[in-house]
Short mmCIF file of C-alpha atoms in Angstrom, two decimals:
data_model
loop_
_atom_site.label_atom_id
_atom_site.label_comp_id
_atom_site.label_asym_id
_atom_site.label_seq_id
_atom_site.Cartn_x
_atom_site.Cartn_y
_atom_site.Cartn_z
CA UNK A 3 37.22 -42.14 85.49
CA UNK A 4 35.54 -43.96 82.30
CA UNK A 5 33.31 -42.88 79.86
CA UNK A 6 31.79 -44.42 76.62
CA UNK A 7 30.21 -42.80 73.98
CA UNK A 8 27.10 -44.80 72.55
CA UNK A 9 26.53 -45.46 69.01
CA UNK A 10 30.30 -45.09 68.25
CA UNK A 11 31.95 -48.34 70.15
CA UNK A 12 34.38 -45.78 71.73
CA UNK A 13 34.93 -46.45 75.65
CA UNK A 14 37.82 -45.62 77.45
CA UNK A 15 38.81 -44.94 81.27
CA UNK A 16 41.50 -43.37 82.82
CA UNK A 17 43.25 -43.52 86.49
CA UNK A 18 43.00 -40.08 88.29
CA UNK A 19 44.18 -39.87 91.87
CA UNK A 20 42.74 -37.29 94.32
CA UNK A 21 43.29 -35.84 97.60
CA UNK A 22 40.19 -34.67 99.66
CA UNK A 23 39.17 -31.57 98.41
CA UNK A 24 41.63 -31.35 95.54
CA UNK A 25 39.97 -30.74 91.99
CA UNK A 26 41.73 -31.46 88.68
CA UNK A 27 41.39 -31.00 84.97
CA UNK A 28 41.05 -34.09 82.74
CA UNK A 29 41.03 -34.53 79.23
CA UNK A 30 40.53 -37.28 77.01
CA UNK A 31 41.79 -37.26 73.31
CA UNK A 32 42.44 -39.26 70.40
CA UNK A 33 46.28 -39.22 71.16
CA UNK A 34 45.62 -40.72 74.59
CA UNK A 35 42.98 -43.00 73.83
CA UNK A 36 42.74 -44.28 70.20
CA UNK A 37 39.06 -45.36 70.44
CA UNK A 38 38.46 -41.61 70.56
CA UNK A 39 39.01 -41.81 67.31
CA UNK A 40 35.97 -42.06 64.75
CA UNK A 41 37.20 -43.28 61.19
CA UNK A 42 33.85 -42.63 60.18
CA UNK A 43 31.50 -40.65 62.46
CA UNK A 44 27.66 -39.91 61.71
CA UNK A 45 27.77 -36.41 61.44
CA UNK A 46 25.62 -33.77 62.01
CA UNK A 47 24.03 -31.45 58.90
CA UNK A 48 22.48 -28.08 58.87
CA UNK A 49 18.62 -28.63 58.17
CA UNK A 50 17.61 -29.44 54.99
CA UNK A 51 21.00 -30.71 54.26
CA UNK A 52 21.26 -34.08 56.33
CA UNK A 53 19.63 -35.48 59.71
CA UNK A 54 21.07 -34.37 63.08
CA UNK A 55 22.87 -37.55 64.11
CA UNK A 56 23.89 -37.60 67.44
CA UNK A 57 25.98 -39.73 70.06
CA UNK A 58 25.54 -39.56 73.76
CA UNK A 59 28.36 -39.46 76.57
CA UNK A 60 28.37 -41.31 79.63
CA UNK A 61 31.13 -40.44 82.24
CA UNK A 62 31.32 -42.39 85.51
CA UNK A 63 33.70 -41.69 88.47
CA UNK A 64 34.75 -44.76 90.89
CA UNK A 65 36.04 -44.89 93.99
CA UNK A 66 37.09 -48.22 95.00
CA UNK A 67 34.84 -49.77 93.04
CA UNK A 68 31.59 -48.04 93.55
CA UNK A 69 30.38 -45.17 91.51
CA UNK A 70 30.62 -41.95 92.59
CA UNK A 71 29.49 -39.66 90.10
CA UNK A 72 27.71 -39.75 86.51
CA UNK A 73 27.41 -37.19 84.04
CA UNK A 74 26.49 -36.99 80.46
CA UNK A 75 26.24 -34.90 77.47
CA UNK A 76 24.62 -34.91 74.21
CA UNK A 77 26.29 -34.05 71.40
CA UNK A 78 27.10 -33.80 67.48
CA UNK A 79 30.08 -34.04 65.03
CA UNK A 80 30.84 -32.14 61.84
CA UNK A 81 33.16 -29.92 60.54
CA UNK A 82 32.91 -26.16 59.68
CA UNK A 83 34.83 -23.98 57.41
CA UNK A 84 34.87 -20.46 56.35
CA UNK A 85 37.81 -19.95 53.64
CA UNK A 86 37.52 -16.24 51.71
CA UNK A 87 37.00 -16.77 48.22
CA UNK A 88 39.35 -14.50 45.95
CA UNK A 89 36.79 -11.36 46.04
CA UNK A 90 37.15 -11.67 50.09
CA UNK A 91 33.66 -13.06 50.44
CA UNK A 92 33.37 -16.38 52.91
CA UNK A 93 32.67 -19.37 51.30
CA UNK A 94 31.20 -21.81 54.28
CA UNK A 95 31.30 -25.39 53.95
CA UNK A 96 30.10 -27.79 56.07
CA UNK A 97 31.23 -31.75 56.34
CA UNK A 98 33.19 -30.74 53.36
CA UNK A 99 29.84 -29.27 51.39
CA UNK A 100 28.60 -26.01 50.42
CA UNK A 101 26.65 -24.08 52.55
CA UNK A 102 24.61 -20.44 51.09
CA UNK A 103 24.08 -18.97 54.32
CA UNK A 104 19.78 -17.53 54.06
CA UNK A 105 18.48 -14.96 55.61
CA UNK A 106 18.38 -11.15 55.96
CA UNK A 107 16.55 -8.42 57.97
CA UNK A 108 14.66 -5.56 55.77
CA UNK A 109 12.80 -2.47 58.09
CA UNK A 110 11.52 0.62 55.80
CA UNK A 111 13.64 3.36 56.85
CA UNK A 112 11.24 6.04 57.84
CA UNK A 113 10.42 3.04 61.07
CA UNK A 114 14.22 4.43 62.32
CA UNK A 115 14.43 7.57 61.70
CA UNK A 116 11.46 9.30 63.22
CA UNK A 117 9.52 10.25 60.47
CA UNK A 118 6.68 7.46 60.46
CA UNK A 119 3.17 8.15 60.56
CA UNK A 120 0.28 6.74 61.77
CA UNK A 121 -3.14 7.43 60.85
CA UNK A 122 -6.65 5.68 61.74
CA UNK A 123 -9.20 4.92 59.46
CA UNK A 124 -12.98 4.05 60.58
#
């Protein structure tokens, strides 16, 4: 098994032996394979914040030399935090930035409790 990831000079492969039939689990991290490891990623940002970089994963599986199977995956970095501020209220950061959170939902009440009314004019 070998993958690389494009746009971030990280490749790495891995020997994984298989019976016929037999399925198995595997994982590649940055413990196991250093290259895994982005110093410096382009990461993602919320709109209007920063572009939307992103990297794309190839994985390959070989048998004897010829490939077997491909798969890839599209796919961004960042990092998101939530900490409560000393009032309880979140306080979200993203990449290490502020982030308001927008938005809301407003419906006049009578539209949920039955007592609208509708009338026609003309």
């Amino acid at each position: 098994m070998s993958g690389d990831i494009d746009g971030a000079q990280a490749s790495f492969r891995q020997e994984v032996t298989l019976r016929a039939h037999e399925t198995k689990t595997v994982a590649f991290t940055p413990a196991g394979h250093p290259r895994l490891h982005l110093a410096s990623p382009r990461v993602w940002w919320p709109a209007g914040m920063g572009g939307q970089e992103l990297y794309d994963l190839r994985l390959t599986a070989t048998v004897s030399g010829a490939v077997s199977d491909t798969a890839g995956q599209r796919f961004g970095i960042r990092e998101v935090r939530a900490p409560l501020d000393k009032d309880g209220a979140r306080q979200y950061q993203v990449n290490g930035r502020p982030l308001l959170i927008r938005g809301g939902g407003w419906s006049p009440t009578s539209s949920c409790d039955g007592t609208a009314r509708t009338s026609r004019t003309g």
